[in-house]
Short mmCIF file of C-alpha atoms in Angstrom, two decimals:
data_model
loop_
_atom_site.label_atom_id
_atom_site.label_comp_id
_atom_site.label_asym_id
_atom_site.label_seq_id
_atom_site.Cartn_x
_atom_site.Cartn_y
_atom_site.Cartn_z
CA VAL A 1 63.21 -16.56 10.08
CA LYS A 2 62.66 -12.84 10.32
CA THR A 3 60.12 -11.62 12.83
CA HIS A 4 59.23 -8.65 14.96
CA TYR A 5 57.48 -10.96 17.44
CA PRO A 6 56.22 -10.34 20.13
CA HIS A 7 55.38 -6.88 18.73
CA LYS A 8 51.82 -6.84 17.41
CA ALA A 9 53.27 -6.27 13.91
CA GLY A 10 55.22 -9.53 14.21
CA LYS A 11 54.29 -13.17 13.99
CA LEU A 12 55.81 -16.17 15.72
CA SER A 13 57.09 -18.66 13.16
CA GLU A 14 55.39 -22.02 12.82
CA LEU A 15 58.93 -23.41 13.09
CA ASP A 16 59.47 -21.78 16.49
CA ASP A 17 59.95 -25.10 18.31
CA GLU A 18 62.71 -26.02 15.88
CA ILE A 19 64.67 -22.77 16.24
CA LYS A 20 67.54 -23.45 18.61
CA ARG A 21 69.69 -20.39 17.99
CA ALA A 22 69.18 -16.86 16.72
CA ILE A 23 70.84 -13.72 15.52
CA ILE A 24 68.93 -10.85 17.12
CA ILE A 25 69.25 -7.50 15.40
CA ILE A 26 68.23 -4.59 17.59
CA ARG A 27 67.89 -1.06 16.31
CA ASN A 28 68.18 1.97 18.56
CA PRO A 29 64.57 2.83 19.47
CA MET A 30 65.28 6.51 18.83
CA ASN A 31 65.64 5.50 15.17
CA ALA A 32 63.42 2.41 15.05
CA ILE A 33 60.22 4.03 16.30
CA PRO A 34 60.20 6.97 13.83
CA SER A 35 61.13 4.54 11.05
CA PHE A 36 58.20 2.31 12.04
CA PHE A 37 55.89 5.32 11.89
CA ASN A 38 57.16 6.19 8.40
CA HIS A 39 56.51 2.59 7.35
CA ILE A 40 52.92 2.83 8.62
CA PHE A 41 52.48 6.17 6.82
CA GLU A 42 53.71 4.70 3.53
CA ILE A 43 51.34 1.73 3.78
CA GLN A 44 48.35 3.89 4.71
CA ASN A 45 49.05 6.20 1.77
CA ASP A 46 49.83 3.49 -0.81
CA LEU A 47 53.41 4.69 -1.17
CA ALA A 48 56.42 2.60 -2.02
CA ILE A 49 58.19 1.28 1.07
CA HIS A 50 61.22 3.37 2.12
CA SER A 51 60.25 6.03 -0.41
CA GLN A 52 59.69 9.07 1.79
CA ARG A 53 59.19 10.38 5.28
CA ALA A 54 55.85 11.32 6.74
CA PRO A 55 55.09 14.99 7.37
CA VAL A 56 56.49 16.23 10.67
CA ALA A 57 53.02 17.25 11.93
CA ASP A 58 51.76 13.68 11.38
CA TRP A 59 54.79 12.27 13.19
CA ILE A 60 54.29 14.59 16.19
CA GLU A 61 50.61 13.66 16.50
CA TRP A 62 51.39 9.92 16.33
CA ARG A 63 54.38 10.24 18.66
CA ASP A 64 52.40 12.09 21.30
CA ARG A 65 49.62 9.51 21.11
CA LEU A 66 51.50 6.20 20.70
CA ALA A 67 55.23 6.53 21.35
CA MET A 68 55.07 5.35 24.97
CA GLN A 69 53.26 2.17 23.88
CA GLN A 70 55.90 1.60 21.21
CA ILE A 71 58.64 2.03 23.82
CA GLU A 72 56.92 -0.54 26.06
CA ASP A 73 56.56 -2.91 23.09
CA PHE A 74 60.26 -2.43 22.31
CA GLY A 75 61.09 -3.47 25.88
CA LYS A 76 58.89 -6.56 25.55
CA PHE A 77 60.71 -7.48 22.34
CA ILE A 78 64.08 -7.25 24.10
CA ASP A 79 62.86 -9.18 27.14
CA TYR A 80 61.35 -11.93 25.00
CA TRP A 81 64.38 -12.54 22.82
CA MET A 82 66.93 -12.22 25.60
CA GLY A 83 64.97 -14.79 27.62
CA ARG A 84 64.07 -17.03 24.67
CA PHE A 85 67.32 -19.00 24.77
CA ASP A 86 68.83 -20.66 27.84
CA SER A 87 72.40 -19.85 26.91
CA THR A 88 74.04 -16.77 25.50
CA ASP A 89 75.86 -19.25 23.21
CA ASP A 90 72.52 -19.73 21.46
CA ARG A 91 71.95 -16.09 20.60
CA LEU A 92 74.03 -13.44 18.91
CA LEU A 93 73.02 -9.87 19.60
CA VAL A 94 73.90 -7.36 16.88
CA THR A 95 72.91 -3.73 16.66
CA TYR A 96 71.43 -2.53 13.41
CA GLU A 97 73.69 0.49 13.59
CA ALA A 98 76.79 -1.74 13.69
CA LEU A 99 75.67 -3.21 10.38
CA THR A 100 74.84 0.07 8.67
CA ASP A 101 77.23 2.70 10.04
#
């Protein structure tokens, strides 16, 4: 099950009670937050996903207005998934960068 839960863009799976272990992929927020903004920009402008970056001026306006909330949401995501399982044997933490670099 892939989810961004508890971020408002994520949903908790209906199978949540049955999930006993997880692989948690965490991306560096310095990369994840601008990427999320580009994703929003593409959707709002009916562009193909991962097709282009938003204009810098749009990014700066969004960043100045919403970046702190996104940072707080990122922290909530980490807190939720690190506390979701009783044992570290039940979760594997992997950085996105370790998979892509």
